[in-house]
Structure formats: C-alpha cells, structure tokens
Amino acid sequence: MAEVTASKQFPFTWEGMDKRGKRIKGRMLAVSEAAVRTDLRKQGVVAKKVRKESRLMKSGKKVTAEDIALFARQLATMLQAGIPMVQCFDIIGNGHDKPSVQKLVLAIKSDVEAGTTLHESLAKHPLYFDDLFVNLVEAGEQAGALESLLEKIATYKEKTEALKKKIKKALTYPIAVLAVAVIVTIILLVFVIPQFESLFKGFGADLPAFTQFVVDMSRFVQARGLYLAIVAGAAAYFIGYTYKRSRPMRQWLDKALLKAPIIGPIVTKAAIARYARTLSTMFAAGVPLVEALTSVAGATGNIVYEEATLRVRDEVATGQRLQRSMENTGLFPNMVVQMIAVGEESGSLDAMSSKVADFYEADVDAAVDNMSSLLEPMIMRFSAYWWADSSSRCTCRSSSWAQSSKAEVTTTTGIENAAFFAAFSCTEEGR
C-alpha cells in the first residue's frame, strides 16, 4: 500500500526565497503543487514558481547500478553520522536528480515508516536490490551493525561496477574498430569502386583476376547490400534476445567467450575477481559459507563459473573443504586455490579472498589497457592487408593492357594507401 501511495507522487521543480531573501531553487516529489508549497512553507521558503516536470524531462532516467551503489554509500555515511533512518531517506530521495530514484527511495521510506524492516522493504524491489544486497542488510540488522555492512555493500558495488565497465571496454573496443573498418570497406565498394569500373571499361581488355573480384564484390554489395544488412541485424537481435532468455544459448556463448583469444583471459580473470570479491564481502558479514556461495554463483557474471560455484556449494554442504571443491572444478588457477586454502587454515577467508579479488581486478585493468594499445594497430594492419595482399605479389604492370589501351597501369603503394590503389591498379605477376 505504501508503494502505491509513493507511486502517485510526481516530480516538481520550484524556485523561491529563503528567510534571508536569497533566491533558491530545487526539486521535490509531491502529490500536487499545493503539497510542494506547503512543504516549502514549513521549511521557511516562500515559493515563487512551482511547476510539474513533463514526461519528456523524465524520459531516459532509469535506476542504474551506479545509483544503487551511491544510495548504499550515502545511507551508510548518514547512519554513521547518527542521522535517523527515515530522515536519511528524505535527504537522499529529495536530493537526487532522477525522479525514478526519488520514487524508489521514498517508497522504501514509506515501508520503513509503516514498521517494515529495511531488508524486507528492499526485497520488494528485486530489480534494483538483488539477494546479495538484501541478505547483507538483513545480516547487518540482526547483528546491530547495519552501518558497517552498508559500507561494505557500497564498496562491493563500486568495485563490481568498475570491473563491469572494464569488461565492457574490453569487449566494445575491438568490435568498434572492426565496425569502422567494415563501414569504410562498404563505402569504398559502394561509392569509390564504381568510379574506377567506368574507367576500366574504356581499356577494352579483360581485367586482372583480383581487380575483377573487387569489382564483382562491389556490384554484389550494391545489389544485395540492403538484404545483407537486414539479415545481419536480425541475426544480432536474435542472438541478443535468445542470450537473455535461453540458458543453452548463454552456456554456449559464455563458453565460447572464455575460449576466445585475447578477450577470453580477461573475461576469466573478471569472473574470478567477482567470485572472490563477493565471497569476501558475504563471509565478512557473517553469512554462512553455503548460503554465501549461492549469492557468489549469481555474481560471477558467467554461466560456466556460476554452475561451477553451485557445484562447489553442494560439495561444501556435504562437508568437503572449499579449497578442494574449487580445485575439482578445474576453473580456478592454482594460486587462487592456494590462497583460499591458506584462508581456511588461518580463519581469515574473507581477507584472503579480498586479496585475490584485488590482484585479479588490477590484472584485468592492466590487461584491458594493454589490449587497447595492441588491438588497434593489429586490426588496422589486418584490414589494410586484405586490400594490399595482391600488391605484394605483383609487378604492378600489365603488358596486355598496355597493348590494347596503349597505356601502362602502374602503382607503388604501401600499407598506408593500399586501400585506395592496390585493388585497382595491380595485376598478377606474369600476366
């Protein structure tokens, strides 16, 4: 019921004068303009302008993982400062610039005011607060250490989001470079090569094999390019759609991603880092190991490691040591297994897991930076080589063309200008 009430509130922007006569402005969630003016009057502000935000202004502002991390950090800081929880929600909600976050925070506030515990209020919003978040908050409430647990959650969320951004960068960069190379190639095939084709027709002789191949490719792209684009777009949409809804598809793609050159090791290290970071956070909060491993499985970000973690959980539940169970999966490096073994023996599993996470997060960061600096010249050289392949095997001179058109066709191109000349002016040696 509280959530329904909160959903009837709307974002308003206001301008007014404070007690000192200074012009101020802000934003507020309220059920009506009159409610905004009343609330401002209680704060000693004389409202001059109050207007409801349009739907256009609110569009595109969804609650993101960064918003949830910031919410946890702000709530932990204010609770540590001794501010009452309900007042914390007011400050966070009314101070946020996203109406969607304001509604979420004020809905939680309404539930807490009605007597619901914080973890139960958060559990009503599973799209934003996962089981790990809710379980840690519940552990903090039961132990009377909610502030410190929220601090751990905020740190965990911030590190997790930073790692996700690195992985997205690792996956996006080569795709972007290849996409640019494909676009440039299409532009050449559609607009540049037809101009040369009309020139070649005036020679009155057969074109060299490679030049004819490029001309035929240009004709094909011009005639069938739209259909190819539609098929490629439909295939990309199908893969993305089925990846989210089909577990077998996710298994196949995630396994392929782990085995992919260059990117595969980065994805593997990121999964291990998330595994170790989540395990450290859950265990430090006092969550039992078997229960913690359930949350760890969902946080790895890769279905291969998720299934392996669930197998580890089942073995640990039967009395097997964590180190031995991890070793049985064959997915964790020996260094990780040994660090976990030391943590189990010394009773500092949370600290050792945290050190593993720190190590692999730094390793992922370095790998992404190195990949960015190495992939660009490699991809560009590969793209240029596709065009220049024949130029390295030809004398760039055609005697048959010279006899029929009384002209020689020569070129001296390198990698830098191969894309424009090699395909059109070089003939195979001996022709």
PDB file of N, CA and C in Angstrom, residues 65-80 89 92 101 105 118 122 129 133 137 146-158:
ATOM      1  N   ALA A  65      22.758   0.668 -11.763  1.00  0.00           N
ATOM      2  CA  ALA A  65      23.554   0.056 -10.699  1.00  0.00           C
ATOM      3  C   ALA A  65      24.402   1.103  -9.976  1.00  0.00           C
ATOM      4  N   GLU A  66      24.847   2.125 -10.708  1.00  0.00           N
ATOM      5  CA  GLU A  66      25.602   3.207 -10.063  1.00  0.00           C
ATOM      6  C   GLU A  66      24.740   3.964  -9.054  1.00  0.00           C
ATOM      7  N   ASP A  67      23.456   4.130  -9.385  1.00  0.00           N
ATOM      8  CA  ASP A  67      22.534   4.796  -8.450  1.00  0.00           C
ATOM      9  C   ASP A  67      22.380   3.989  -7.159  1.00  0.00           C
ATOM     10  N   ILE A  68      22.305   2.671  -7.294  1.00  0.00           N
ATOM     11  CA  ILE A  68      22.154   1.816  -6.108  1.00  0.00           C
ATOM     12  C   ILE A  68      23.426   1.859  -5.265  1.00  0.00           C
ATOM     13  N   ALA A  69      24.590   1.862  -5.909  1.00  0.00           N
ATOM     14  CA  ALA A  69      25.849   1.962  -5.167  1.00  0.00           C
ATOM     15  C   ALA A  69      25.931   3.290  -4.418  1.00  0.00           C
ATOM     16  N   LEU A  70      25.512   4.381  -5.077  1.00  0.00           N
ATOM     17  CA  LEU A  70      25.520   5.691  -4.435  1.00  0.00           C
ATOM     18  C   LEU A  70      24.530   5.744  -3.278  1.00  0.00           C
ATOM     19  N   PHE A  71      23.374   5.105  -3.454  1.00  0.00           N
ATOM     20  CA  PHE A  71      22.375   5.044  -2.381  1.00  0.00           C
ATOM     21  C   PHE A  71      22.950   4.348  -1.145  1.00  0.00           C
ATOM     22  N   ALA A  72      23.618   3.224  -1.351  1.00  0.00           N
ATOM     23  CA  ALA A  72      24.213   2.488  -0.229  1.00  0.00           C
ATOM     24  C   ALA A  72      25.295   3.315   0.454  1.00  0.00           C
ATOM     25  N   ARG A  73      26.125   4.003  -0.342  1.00  0.00           N
ATOM     26  CA  ARG A  73      27.196   4.828   0.228  1.00  0.00           C
ATOM     27  C   ARG A  73      26.616   5.992   1.038  1.00  0.00           C
ATOM     28  N   GLN A  74      25.620   6.667   0.500  1.00  0.00           N
ATOM     29  CA  GLN A  74      25.023   7.812   1.205  1.00  0.00           C
ATOM     30  C   GLN A  74      24.316   7.364   2.476  1.00  0.00           C
ATOM     31  N   LEU A  75      23.572   6.258   2.400  1.00  0.00           N
ATOM     32  CA  LEU A  75      22.860   5.773   3.575  1.00  0.00           C
ATOM     33  C   LEU A  75      23.831   5.357   4.673  1.00  0.00           C
ATOM     34  N   ALA A  76      24.911   4.673   4.299  1.00  0.00           N
ATOM     35  CA  ALA A  76      25.910   4.261   5.289  1.00  0.00           C
ATOM     36  C   ALA A  76      26.556   5.466   5.950  1.00  0.00           C
ATOM     37  N   THR A  77      26.906   6.474   5.171  1.00  0.00           N
ATOM     38  CA  THR A  77      27.559   7.671   5.716  1.00  0.00           C
ATOM     39  C   THR A  77      26.652   8.411   6.681  1.00  0.00           C
ATOM     40  N   MET A  78      25.388   8.561   6.313  1.00  0.00           N
ATOM     41  CA  MET A  78      24.470   9.316   7.174  1.00  0.00           C
ATOM     42  C   MET A  78      24.112   8.549   8.446  1.00  0.00           C
ATOM     43  N   LEU A  79      23.982   7.229   8.332  1.00  0.00           N
ATOM     44  CA  LEU A  79      23.701   6.438   9.532  1.00  0.00           C
ATOM     45  C   LEU A  79      24.890   6.477  10.492  1.00  0.00           C
ATOM     46  N   GLN A  80      26.108   6.452   9.936  1.00  0.00           N
ATOM     47  CA  GLN A  80      27.290   6.557  10.788  1.00  0.00           C
ATOM     48  C   GLN A  80      27.375   7.922  11.468  1.00  0.00           C
ATOM     49  N   PHE A  89      16.381   8.829   4.332  1.00  0.00           N
ATOM     50  CA  PHE A  89      15.648   8.593   3.095  1.00  0.00           C
ATOM     51  C   PHE A  89      15.118   9.904   2.507  1.00  0.00           C
ATOM     52  N   ILE A  92      18.153  11.696   0.909  1.00  0.00           N
ATOM     53  CA  ILE A  92      18.619  11.036  -0.312  1.00  0.00           C
ATOM     54  C   ILE A  92      17.593  11.182  -1.433  1.00  0.00           C
ATOM     55  N   VAL A 101      14.692   7.429  -9.092  1.00  0.00           N
ATOM     56  CA  VAL A 101      15.382   7.133  -7.837  1.00  0.00           C
ATOM     57  C   VAL A 101      14.625   7.740  -6.664  1.00  0.00           C
ATOM     58  N   VAL A 105      13.367   5.533  -3.470  1.00  0.00           N
ATOM     59  CA  VAL A 105      13.817   5.806  -2.103  1.00  0.00           C
ATOM     60  C   VAL A 105      12.647   6.177  -1.202  1.00  0.00           C
ATOM     61  N   LEU A 118      14.209  -2.856   7.081  1.00  0.00           N
ATOM     62  CA  LEU A 118      14.842  -2.333   5.869  1.00  0.00           C
ATOM     63  C   LEU A 118      15.039  -3.425   4.831  1.00  0.00           C
ATOM     64  N   LEU A 122      13.573  -3.481   1.002  1.00  0.00           N
ATOM     65  CA  LEU A 122      14.418  -3.607  -0.184  1.00  0.00           C
ATOM     66  C   LEU A 122      14.022  -4.814  -1.031  1.00  0.00           C
ATOM     67  N   PHE A 129      17.546  -4.334  -6.034  1.00  0.00           N
ATOM     68  CA  PHE A 129      18.269  -4.880  -4.894  1.00  0.00           C
ATOM     69  C   PHE A 129      18.239  -6.401  -4.996  1.00  0.00           C
ATOM     70  N   PHE A 133      22.413  -8.130  -1.824  1.00  0.00           N
ATOM     71  CA  PHE A 133      22.193  -6.858  -1.129  1.00  0.00           C
ATOM     72  C   PHE A 133      21.243  -7.060   0.046  1.00  0.00           C
ATOM     73  N   VAL A 137      22.090  -6.760   4.167  1.00  0.00           N
ATOM     74  CA  VAL A 137      21.359  -5.808   5.010  1.00  0.00           C
ATOM     75  C   VAL A 137      20.675  -6.540   6.161  1.00  0.00           C
ATOM     76  N   LEU A 146      24.426  -2.340  11.021  1.00  0.00           N
ATOM     77  CA  LEU A 146      23.906  -2.003   9.703  1.00  0.00           C
ATOM     78  C   LEU A 146      24.814  -1.006   8.991  1.00  0.00           C
ATOM     79  N   GLU A 147      25.360  -0.039   9.726  1.00  0.00           N
ATOM     80  CA  GLU A 147      26.198   0.983   9.092  1.00  0.00           C
ATOM     81  C   GLU A 147      27.437   0.358   8.434  1.00  0.00           C
ATOM     82  N   SER A 148      28.121  -0.506   9.165  1.00  0.00           N
ATOM     83  CA  SER A 148      29.340  -1.117   8.619  1.00  0.00           C
ATOM     84  C   SER A 148      29.019  -2.049   7.458  1.00  0.00           C
ATOM     85  N   LEU A 149      27.879  -2.737   7.524  1.00  0.00           N
ATOM     86  CA  LEU A 149      27.500  -3.623   6.427  1.00  0.00           C
ATOM     87  C   LEU A 149      27.128  -2.825   5.182  1.00  0.00           C
ATOM     88  N   LEU A 150      26.446  -1.705   5.363  1.00  0.00           N
ATOM     89  CA  LEU A 150      26.134  -0.854   4.218  1.00  0.00           C
ATOM     90  C   LEU A 150      27.415  -0.294   3.599  1.00  0.00           C
ATOM     91  N   GLU A 151      28.394  -0.015   4.442  1.00  0.00           N
ATOM     92  CA  GLU A 151      29.687   0.449   3.947  1.00  0.00           C
ATOM     93  C   GLU A 151      30.338  -0.630   3.079  1.00  0.00           C
ATOM     94  N   LYS A 152      30.280  -1.875   3.531  1.00  0.00           N
ATOM     95  CA  LYS A 152      30.833  -2.984   2.752  1.00  0.00           C
ATOM     96  C   LYS A 152      30.062  -3.170   1.445  1.00  0.00           C
ATOM     97  N   ILE A 153      28.738  -3.033   1.519  1.00  0.00           N
ATOM     98  CA  ILE A 153      27.920  -3.173   0.308  1.00  0.00           C
ATOM     99  C   ILE A 153      28.287  -2.099  -0.705  1.00  0.00           C
ATOM    100  N   ALA A 154      28.432  -0.857  -0.220  1.00  0.00           N
ATOM    101  CA  ALA A 154      28.770   0.249  -1.121  1.00  0.00           C
ATOM    102  C   ALA A 154      30.122   0.002  -1.790  1.00  0.00           C
ATOM    103  N   THR A 155      31.097  -0.425  -1.007  1.00  0.00           N
ATOM    104  CA  THR A 155      32.422  -0.713  -1.569  1.00  0.00           C
ATOM    105  C   THR A 155      32.344  -1.844  -2.585  1.00  0.00           C
ATOM    106  N   TYR A 156      31.599  -2.887  -2.242  1.00  0.00           N
ATOM    107  CA  TYR A 156      31.437  -4.024  -3.142  1.00  0.00           C
ATOM    108  C   TYR A 156      30.783  -3.587  -4.461  1.00  0.00           C
ATOM    109  N   LYS A 157      29.704  -2.808  -4.376  1.00  0.00           N
ATOM    110  CA  LYS A 157      29.001  -2.356  -5.570  1.00  0.00           C
ATOM    111  C   LYS A 157      29.894  -1.479  -6.441  1.00  0.00           C
ATOM    112  N   GLU A 158      30.634  -0.593  -5.813  1.00  0.00           N
ATOM    113  CA  GLU A 158      31.511   0.305  -6.567  1.00  0.00           C
ATOM    114  C   GLU A 158      32.596  -0.476  -7.305  1.00  0.00           C
TER     115      GLU A 158
END
